[in-house]
mmCIF file of C-alpha atoms in Angstrom:
data_model
loop_
_atom_site.group_PDB
_atom_site.id
_atom_site.type_symbol
_atom_site.label_atom_id
_atom_site.label_comp_id
_atom_site.label_asym_id
_atom_site.label_seq_id
_atom_site.Cartn_x
_atom_site.Cartn_y
_atom_site.Cartn_z
ATOM 1 C CA MET A 1 0.030 0.138 0.042
ATOM 2 C CA GLU A 2 1.221 3.421 -0.958
ATOM 3 C CA GLU A 3 2.152 6.067 1.738
ATOM 4 C CA ARG A 4 -0.627 8.498 2.243
ATOM 5 C CA ILE A 5 -0.411 12.114 2.804
ATOM 6 C CA TYR A 6 -3.475 13.424 4.886
ATOM 7 C CA LEU A 7 -4.816 16.653 3.789
ATOM 8 C CA LEU A 8 -7.590 16.632 6.375
ATOM 9 C CA PRO A 9 -6.076 14.798 9.477
ATOM 10 C CA LYS A 10 -6.547 11.081 9.935
ATOM 11 C CA GLU A 11 -6.716 11.235 13.652
ATOM 12 C CA GLY A 12 -9.201 13.489 15.716
ATOM 13 C CA ASN A 13 -13.017 14.313 15.480
ATOM 14 C CA PHE A 14 -15.064 16.392 13.289
ATOM 15 C CA TYR A 15 -16.802 19.254 14.964
ATOM 16 C CA LYS A 16 -19.502 21.127 13.403
ATOM 17 C CA ALA A 17 -19.430 24.987 13.542
ATOM 18 C CA ASN A 18 -21.132 28.165 12.699
ATOM 19 C CA MET A 19 -18.412 30.909 12.287
ATOM 20 C CA HIS A 20 -20.695 34.067 11.781
ATOM 21 C CA CYS A 21 -23.529 34.738 14.278
ATOM 22 C CA HIS A 22 -25.154 37.802 15.742
ATOM 23 C CA THR A 23 -26.939 37.891 18.944
ATOM 24 C CA THR A 24 -28.982 40.471 21.100
ATOM 25 C CA VAL A 25 -25.402 41.836 22.202
ATOM 26 C CA SER A 26 -25.754 43.425 18.720
ATOM 27 C CA ASP A 27 -28.425 43.250 15.928
ATOM 28 C CA GLY A 28 -29.569 39.639 16.501
ATOM 29 C CA LYS A 29 -32.714 38.589 17.809
ATOM 30 C CA LEU A 30 -31.611 35.473 20.139
ATOM 31 C CA THR A 31 -29.437 35.677 23.313
ATOM 32 C CA PRO A 32 -26.318 33.996 23.313
ATOM 33 C CA GLU A 33 -27.543 31.273 25.434
ATOM 34 C CA GLN A 34 -30.587 30.732 22.926
ATOM 35 C CA VAL A 35 -28.182 30.502 19.893
ATOM 36 C CA LYS A 36 -26.265 27.796 21.855
ATOM 37 C CA GLU A 37 -29.483 25.939 22.608
ATOM 38 C CA GLU A 38 -30.754 25.907 18.905
ATOM 39 C CA TYR A 39 -27.520 24.968 17.338
ATOM 40 C CA GLN A 40 -26.839 22.139 19.749
ATOM 41 C CA LYS A 41 -30.359 20.675 18.687
ATOM 42 C CA LYS A 42 -29.070 20.622 15.210
ATOM 43 C CA GLY A 43 -25.757 18.966 15.984
ATOM 44 C CA TYR A 44 -23.312 21.635 16.167
ATOM 45 C CA GLN A 45 -20.610 21.701 18.763
ATOM 46 C CA ILE A 46 -18.946 25.219 18.260
ATOM 47 C CA VAL A 47 -20.540 28.784 17.488
ATOM 48 C CA ALA A 48 -18.199 31.723 16.884
ATOM 49 C CA TYR A 49 -20.012 34.857 18.331
ATOM 50 C CA THR A 50 -19.126 37.669 15.917
ATOM 51 C CA ASP A 51 -21.526 40.525 17.206
ATOM 52 C CA HIS A 52 -21.259 43.628 14.973
ATOM 53 C CA GLY A 53 -18.806 45.979 16.854
ATOM 54 C CA LYS A 54 -18.601 44.625 20.103
ATOM 55 C CA TYR A 55 -16.080 41.938 21.350
ATOM 56 C CA CYS A 56 -17.995 40.053 23.980
ATOM 57 C CA PRO A 57 -16.628 36.556 24.695
ATOM 58 C CA HIS A 58 -18.979 33.933 26.260
ATOM 59 C CA PRO A 59 -16.775 31.470 28.365
ATOM 60 C CA GLU A 60 -20.015 30.785 30.569
ATOM 61 C CA LEU A 61 -21.427 28.803 27.553
ATOM 62 C CA ASN A 62 -18.421 26.522 27.297
ATOM 63 C CA SER A 63 -19.027 22.798 28.275
ATOM 64 C CA LYS A 64 -17.658 19.320 27.681
ATOM 65 C CA ASP A 65 -19.898 19.185 24.239
ATOM 66 C CA PHE A 66 -20.029 22.989 23.388
ATOM 67 C CA LEU A 67 -17.461 25.636 22.656
ATOM 68 C CA ALA A 68 -18.249 29.432 22.175
ATOM 69 C CA LEU A 69 -15.421 30.882 20.006
ATOM 70 C CA ALA A 70 -14.748 34.600 21.122
ATOM 71 C CA GLY A 71 -14.981 37.230 18.181
ATOM 72 C CA PHE A 72 -16.617 40.244 16.674
ATOM 73 C CA GLY A 73 -17.542 41.713 13.263
ATOM 74 C CA THR A 74 -16.683 45.188 12.008
ATOM 75 C CA ASP A 75 -17.554 47.097 8.921
ATOM 76 C CA ARG A 76 -16.077 49.581 6.420
ATOM 77 C CA LYS A 77 -18.898 51.459 4.711
ATOM 78 C CA GLU A 78 -17.084 54.576 3.359
ATOM 79 C CA GLU A 79 -15.971 54.160 -0.195
ATOM 80 C CA GLY A 80 -17.113 50.717 -0.640
ATOM 81 C CA THR A 81 -18.214 48.105 1.586
ATOM 82 C CA PHE A 82 -16.257 45.559 3.545
ATOM 83 C CA HIS A 83 -17.246 43.297 6.353
ATOM 84 C CA PHE A 84 -14.709 41.373 8.432
ATOM 85 C CA ASN A 85 -14.902 38.777 11.108
ATOM 86 C CA PHE A 86 -12.096 38.341 13.934
ATOM 87 C CA TYR A 87 -11.779 35.126 15.707
ATOM 88 C CA ASP A 88 -9.804 35.519 19.036
ATOM 89 C CA GLY A 89 -7.088 32.706 19.643
ATOM 90 C CA SER A 90 -6.502 33.587 23.095
ATOM 91 C CA PRO A 91 -9.296 35.226 24.809
ATOM 92 C CA ASP A 92 -7.881 35.122 28.228
ATOM 93 C CA GLU A 93 -5.091 37.494 27.015
ATOM 94 C CA ARG A 94 -4.996 41.347 26.669
ATOM 95 C CA LYS A 95 -8.724 41.722 27.331
ATOM 96 C CA GLU A 96 -8.908 45.142 28.025
ATOM 97 C CA GLU A 97 -6.962 46.145 24.737
ATOM 98 C CA LYS A 98 -9.118 43.911 22.674
ATOM 99 C CA ALA A 99 -12.307 45.529 23.929
ATOM 100 C CA GLU A 100 -11.331 48.764 22.444
ATOM 101 C CA VAL A 101 -10.491 47.726 18.819
ATOM 102 C CA CYS A 102 -13.934 46.695 17.512
ATOM 103 C CA SER A 103 -14.955 49.863 15.449
ATOM 104 C CA PRO A 104 -11.781 51.078 14.050
ATOM 105 C CA GLU A 105 -11.481 54.304 12.063
ATOM 106 C CA ALA A 106 -8.658 52.841 10.288
ATOM 107 C CA LEU A 107 -10.881 50.899 8.105
ATOM 108 C CA ASN A 108 -11.876 53.963 6.265
ATOM 109 C CA ASP A 109 -8.405 54.748 5.283
ATOM 110 C CA GLY A 110 -8.405 52.634 2.203
ATOM 111 C CA THR A 111 -6.645 49.260 1.578
ATOM 112 C CA SER A 112 -3.651 50.398 3.482
ATOM 113 C CA GLY A 113 -5.835 51.388 6.502
ATOM 114 C CA ILE A 114 -7.509 47.978 6.360
ATOM 115 C CA ASN A 115 -4.436 46.030 6.095
ATOM 116 C CA ALA A 116 -2.806 47.702 8.953
ATOM 117 C CA TYR A 117 -5.730 46.921 11.054
ATOM 118 C CA ILE A 118 -5.610 43.265 10.135
ATOM 119 C CA LYS A 119 -1.958 43.475 11.135
ATOM 120 C CA LYS A 120 -2.604 44.793 14.355
ATOM 121 C CA MET A 121 -5.457 42.229 15.059
ATOM 122 C CA LYS A 122 -3.033 39.396 14.152
ATOM 123 C CA GLN A 123 -0.645 40.720 16.564
ATOM 124 C CA LEU A 124 -3.370 40.740 19.280
ATOM 125 C CA GLY A 125 -4.112 36.854 18.381
ATOM 126 C CA PHE A 126 -6.960 37.415 16.088
ATOM 127 C CA LEU A 127 -7.661 35.534 12.712
ATOM 128 C CA ALA A 128 -9.157 37.863 10.116
ATOM 129 C CA THR A 129 -11.753 36.669 7.606
ATOM 130 C CA ALA A 130 -13.212 38.706 4.872
ATOM 131 C CA CYS A 131 -17.020 38.238 4.937
ATOM 132 C CA HIS A 132 -19.598 37.752 1.888
ATOM 133 C CA PRO A 133 -17.819 39.577 -0.938
ATOM 134 C CA TYR A 134 -20.684 39.011 -3.438
ATOM 135 C CA ARG A 135 -23.232 40.503 -1.171
ATOM 136 C CA SER A 136 -20.894 43.436 -0.406
ATOM 137 C CA MET A 137 -20.772 44.119 -4.239
ATOM 138 C CA GLN A 138 -17.023 43.850 -4.277
ATOM 139 C CA ASN A 139 -15.057 43.034 -7.310
ATOM 140 C CA TYR A 140 -11.381 41.569 -7.886
ATOM 141 C CA ASN A 141 -9.911 45.103 -7.047
ATOM 142 C CA ASP A 142 -11.698 45.514 -3.910
ATOM 143 C CA TYR A 143 -10.441 42.227 -2.257
ATOM 144 C CA THR A 144 -7.154 40.944 -4.055
ATOM 145 C CA GLY A 145 -5.355 43.742 -2.268
ATOM 146 C CA LEU A 146 -6.162 42.522 1.238
ATOM 147 C CA LEU A 147 -3.100 41.131 3.095
ATOM 148 C CA GLY A 148 -2.970 38.736 6.217
ATOM 149 C CA LEU A 149 -6.246 37.215 5.952
ATOM 150 C CA PHE A 150 -7.006 33.864 7.655
ATOM 151 C CA ALA A 151 -9.851 33.135 5.296
ATOM 152 C CA MET A 152 -12.648 34.477 3.144
ATOM 153 C CA GLU A 153 -16.417 33.355 3.340
ATOM 154 C CA ILE A 154 -17.216 31.183 0.250
ATOM 155 C CA TYR A 155 -20.738 30.855 1.328
ATOM 156 C CA HIS A 156 -22.989 33.093 3.527
ATOM 157 C CA TYR A 157 -26.407 31.466 4.177
ATOM 158 C CA ARG A 158 -28.293 34.831 5.106
ATOM 159 C CA SER A 159 -27.058 36.499 1.857
ATOM 160 C CA ASP A 160 -28.373 33.449 -0.030
ATOM 161 C CA LEU A 161 -31.880 34.154 1.462
ATOM 162 C CA GLU A 162 -31.814 37.887 1.123
ATOM 163 C CA GLY A 163 -30.595 37.856 -2.686
ATOM 164 C CA LEU A 164 -29.354 34.697 -4.025
ATOM 165 C CA ASN A 165 -25.742 36.096 -3.595
ATOM 166 C CA GLY A 166 -24.399 34.207 -0.843
ATOM 167 C CA TYR A 167 -22.100 31.488 -2.770
ATOM 168 C CA ASN A 168 -18.808 33.174 -4.145
ATOM 169 C CA PRO A 169 -16.533 30.444 -5.108
ATOM 170 C CA GLN A 170 -14.977 32.627 -7.889
ATOM 171 C CA ALA A 171 -13.902 35.416 -5.387
ATOM 172 C CA TYR A 172 -12.237 32.669 -3.417
ATOM 173 C CA ASP A 173 -10.216 31.148 -6.653
ATOM 174 C CA GLU A 174 -9.337 34.803 -7.548
ATOM 175 C CA MET A 175 -7.550 35.269 -4.288
ATOM 176 C CA LEU A 176 -5.773 31.906 -4.789
ATOM 177 C CA ARG A 177 -4.649 32.736 -8.209
ATOM 178 C CA CYS A 178 -3.291 35.926 -6.628
ATOM 179 C CA HIS A 179 -1.105 33.510 -4.572
ATOM 180 C CA LYS A 180 -3.146 34.337 -1.311
ATOM 181 C CA GLU A 181 -2.853 31.075 0.749
ATOM 182 C CA ILE A 182 -5.978 31.601 2.749
ATOM 183 C CA TYR A 183 -8.904 29.270 3.783
ATOM 184 C CA CYS A 184 -12.374 29.313 2.893
ATOM 185 C CA LEU A 185 -15.602 29.184 5.154
ATOM 186 C CA ALA A 186 -19.055 28.569 5.012
ATOM 187 C CA SER A 187 -21.279 30.521 7.438
ATOM 188 C CA ASP A 188 -24.772 31.274 8.521
ATOM 189 C CA GLY A 189 -24.402 35.020 9.238
ATOM 190 C CA ASN A 190 -27.747 34.515 11.318
ATOM 191 C CA LYS A 191 -29.490 37.173 12.985
ATOM 192 C CA ASN A 192 -32.745 35.081 13.703
ATOM 193 C CA ASP A 193 -35.414 37.512 12.502
ATOM 194 C CA TYR A 194 -37.752 34.512 11.750
ATOM 195 C CA PRO A 195 -38.544 31.332 13.764
ATOM 196 C CA MET A 196 -36.467 28.320 13.296
ATOM 197 C CA GLU A 197 -39.203 26.645 11.267
ATOM 198 C CA ASP A 198 -39.808 29.600 8.966
ATOM 199 C CA PRO A 199 -38.629 29.390 5.219
ATOM 200 C CA PHE A 200 -36.634 32.787 5.958
ATOM 201 C CA SER A 201 -34.941 31.517 8.769
ATOM 202 C CA ASP A 202 -31.144 32.190 8.469
ATOM 203 C CA SER A 203 -29.731 29.506 10.581
ATOM 204 C CA PHE A 204 -28.290 26.009 9.726
ATOM 205 C CA GLY A 205 -27.372 26.533 6.071
ATOM 206 C CA GLY A 206 -23.665 27.161 5.809
ATOM 207 C CA PHE A 207 -20.992 25.369 8.513
ATOM 208 C CA ILE A 208 -17.616 24.048 8.663
ATOM 209 C CA LYS A 209 -16.575 20.877 10.121
ATOM 210 C CA ILE A 210 -13.442 21.164 12.048
ATOM 211 C CA LYS A 211 -10.993 18.152 12.510
ATOM 212 C CA ALA A 212 -9.571 18.478 15.965
ATOM 213 C CA ARG A 213 -7.899 15.942 18.547
ATOM 214 C CA GLU A 214 -10.550 17.482 21.290
ATOM 215 C CA LEU A 215 -13.473 20.007 21.773
ATOM 216 C CA THR A 216 -11.193 22.507 23.531
ATOM 217 C CA TYR A 217 -10.299 26.090 22.654
ATOM 218 C CA PRO A 218 -6.455 25.489 22.019
ATOM 219 C CA ALA A 219 -7.140 22.515 19.928
ATOM 220 C CA VAL A 220 -9.944 23.863 17.787
ATOM 221 C CA MET A 221 -7.867 27.048 17.324
ATOM 222 C CA GLN A 222 -4.975 25.038 16.425
ATOM 223 C CA ALA A 223 -6.907 23.084 13.876
ATOM 224 C CA LEU A 224 -8.256 26.311 12.320
ATOM 225 C CA LYS A 225 -4.950 27.747 12.137
ATOM 226 C CA LYS A 226 -3.680 24.659 10.202
ATOM 227 C CA GLY A 227 -6.578 24.720 7.815
ATOM 228 C CA ASP A 228 -8.066 21.189 9.221
ATOM 229 C CA PHE A 229 -11.592 21.726 8.228
ATOM 230 C CA TYR A 230 -13.872 22.087 5.167
ATOM 231 C CA SER A 231 -16.866 24.072 4.308
ATOM 232 C CA SER A 232 -20.336 22.908 3.360
ATOM 233 C CA MET A 233 -24.028 23.664 2.802
ATOM 234 C CA GLY A 234 -25.010 19.994 3.505
ATOM 235 C CA PRO A 235 -22.445 17.148 2.200
ATOM 236 C CA ASP A 236 -20.148 15.836 4.305
ATOM 237 C CA ILE A 237 -16.438 15.072 3.414
ATOM 238 C CA HIS A 238 -15.150 12.216 5.302
ATOM 239 C CA SER A 239 -11.726 11.903 4.281
ATOM 240 C CA LEU A 240 -9.057 13.831 1.897
ATOM 241 C CA TYR A 241 -5.660 12.399 1.202
ATOM 242 C CA ILE A 242 -2.985 12.015 -1.490
ATOM 243 C CA GLU A 243 -1.994 8.297 -2.190
ATOM 244 C CA GLY A 244 0.828 7.768 -4.556
ATOM 245 C CA LYS A 245 0.250 10.058 -7.138
ATOM 246 C CA ASP A 246 -3.503 10.635 -6.838
ATOM 247 C CA LEU A 247 -5.835 12.729 -4.796
ATOM 248 C CA VAL A 248 -8.521 10.706 -2.952
ATOM 249 C CA VAL A 249 -11.598 12.156 -1.375
ATOM 250 C CA LYS A 250 -14.383 10.323 0.175
ATOM 251 C CA THR A 251 -17.849 11.727 1.038
ATOM 252 C CA SER A 252 -21.419 11.302 1.778
ATOM 253 C CA PRO A 253 -23.448 10.506 -1.362
ATOM 254 C CA VAL A 254 -23.180 13.271 -3.831
ATOM 255 C CA GLU A 255 -24.066 13.827 -7.373
ATOM 256 C CA LYS A 256 -20.528 15.307 -8.600
ATOM 257 C CA ILE A 257 -16.856 15.751 -7.244
ATOM 258 C CA TYR A 258 -14.530 18.064 -8.873
ATOM 259 C CA MET A 259 -10.900 18.880 -8.082
ATOM 260 C CA LYS A 260 -10.348 22.362 -9.104
ATOM 261 C CA MET A 261 -6.873 23.745 -9.580
ATOM 262 C CA GLU A 262 -5.050 27.141 -10.584
ATOM 263 C CA GLY A 263 -5.805 27.008 -14.112
ATOM 264 C CA LYS A 264 -9.265 27.096 -15.805
ATOM 265 C CA ASN A 265 -9.657 23.198 -16.327
ATOM 266 C CA CYS A 266 -10.512 20.880 -13.672
ATOM 267 C CA ARG A 267 -11.045 17.101 -12.954
ATOM 268 C CA MET A 268 -14.194 15.660 -12.302
ATOM 269 C CA LYS A 269 -16.199 12.608 -11.580
ATOM 270 C CA ILE A 270 -20.081 12.591 -12.182
ATOM 271 C CA ALA A 271 -22.582 10.030 -11.008
ATOM 272 C CA PRO A 272 -24.617 8.222 -13.811
ATOM 273 C CA GLN A 273 -28.201 9.127 -13.644
ATOM 274 C CA GLY A 274 -30.078 7.740 -10.722
ATOM 275 C CA GLU A 275 -26.889 6.879 -8.736
ATOM 276 C CA LEU A 276 -24.624 8.790 -6.352
ATOM 277 C CA LEU A 277 -20.930 9.024 -5.635
ATOM 278 C CA GLU A 278 -19.040 8.664 -2.437
ATOM 279 C CA GLU A 279 -15.430 8.428 -3.578
ATOM 280 C CA ALA A 280 -13.172 10.117 -6.365
ATOM 281 C CA ARG A 281 -9.675 9.473 -7.232
ATOM 282 C CA PHE A 282 -7.709 12.158 -9.379
ATOM 283 C CA PRO A 283 -4.343 11.871 -10.799
ATOM 284 C CA LEU A 284 -1.891 14.687 -9.898
ATOM 285 C CA THR A 285 0.959 15.746 -12.370
ATOM 286 C CA GLY A 286 2.636 18.430 -10.224
ATOM 287 C CA ARG A 287 1.500 21.298 -12.612
ATOM 288 C CA GLU A 288 -2.019 21.835 -10.655
ATOM 289 C CA GLY A 289 -0.602 25.083 -8.757
ATOM 290 C CA TYR A 290 -3.130 24.471 -6.045
ATOM 291 C CA ILE A 291 -5.908 21.810 -5.796
ATOM 292 C CA ARG A 292 -9.202 22.031 -3.991
ATOM 293 C CA VAL A 293 -12.254 19.807 -3.892
ATOM 294 C CA VAL A 294 -15.793 20.537 -4.517
ATOM 295 C CA CYS A 295 -18.883 18.214 -4.134
ATOM 296 C CA ARG A 296 -22.327 18.863 -5.144
ATOM 297 C CA SER A 297 -25.266 16.896 -3.714
ATOM 298 C CA GLU A 298 -28.355 15.876 -5.919
ATOM 299 C CA ASN A 299 -30.226 18.877 -4.487
ATOM 300 C CA GLY A 300 -27.640 21.291 -5.312
ATOM 301 C CA LEU A 301 -25.830 21.935 -2.101
ATOM 302 C CA TYR A 302 -21.868 22.249 -2.098
ATOM 303 C CA ALA A 303 -19.148 21.212 -0.096
ATOM 304 C CA ASN A 304 -15.786 22.966 -0.495
ATOM 305 C CA THR A 305 -12.184 22.035 0.832
ATOM 306 C CA ASN A 306 -9.672 24.564 1.578
ATOM 307 C CA ALA A 307 -6.945 25.039 -1.147
ATOM 308 C CA TYR A 308 -3.788 23.164 -0.987
ATOM 309 C CA PHE A 309 -0.818 24.472 -2.817
ATOM 310 C CA LEU A 310 1.513 21.463 -4.062
ATOM 311 C CA LYS A 311 4.442 23.466 -3.411
ATOM 312 C CA ASP A 312 3.768 23.364 0.134
ATOM 313 C CA LEU A 313 3.198 19.572 0.276
ATOM 314 C CA PRO A 314 5.649 16.921 0.641
ATOM 315 C CA LEU A 315 5.233 15.642 -2.793
ATOM 316 C CA LYS A 316 8.589 15.072 -4.381
ATOM 317 C CA SER A 317 7.605 12.282 -6.732
ATOM 318 C CA ILE A 318 4.934 14.157 -8.199
ATOM 319 C CA THR A 319 6.373 17.660 -8.335
ATOM 320 C CA GLU A 320 9.483 16.161 -10.238
ATOM 321 C CA GLN A 321 7.277 15.290 -12.994
ATOM 322 C CA GLU A 322 6.938 19.133 -13.875
ATOM 323 C CA THR A 323 10.763 19.387 -14.825
#
């Protein structure tokens, strides 16, 4: 059996997380406690509380089966719209300083001001995510100049409900093709203006599955920083690894599995009519630049892995083919 290089770790557990959430601390309709209760009912173990302009950790919500990630959201609304979420890697450190940085004027100083703010937040231990670029009516020139990002939202469920503009894989690929080695997130962005059973409910539409050794703050943050997660609207990705010179992905039953790469072409496996797939194997040549897997279920829901740049992987036997 050929050696496997696991892109999603072999060991650990998958934990389901909503990475964009608003509560009564800002403009949401549910309290932090109610959000925890509702999301636990749906099998979530993690919620990142990202209330607008208010950094408000909720350690009181943490338990052996639930983790509240500390964070906040902030906007730039002059000369174009940006929204960023920041996730705190060490909420027990520098608390007073963090509480003062949620509504920065620097975001209104153009791209240079935004990048300076992201750099400052990274120094405080935060991970920065650019949110819903499609909903924010952004284009290539707006976001490709951003530096120091941890991730970009590839799917924002609330935006899909509001205007069918929540799914933006093109923006993520544009960042990757500019050699921005960032991850992608699917999230809800929920404010819960409607009951959970209402068709307009903005909960439970976008999530990530984090592969971590345990459900603790340090373990989950370490997994996030390493990119040990995938994003989804529904389908599950059970495993992702390189075996020999092939990329192998195993999923819940889906209609299509694609391997996207830096160029315009991609490799694909599509189920015959009336059937579904649970696995695909794609050959690698060493010329892909980056690779990422996209799955689509029979009802049109997508799952996306993060991108993996071949130059960063121990793939000597493959990359030697390029020369």
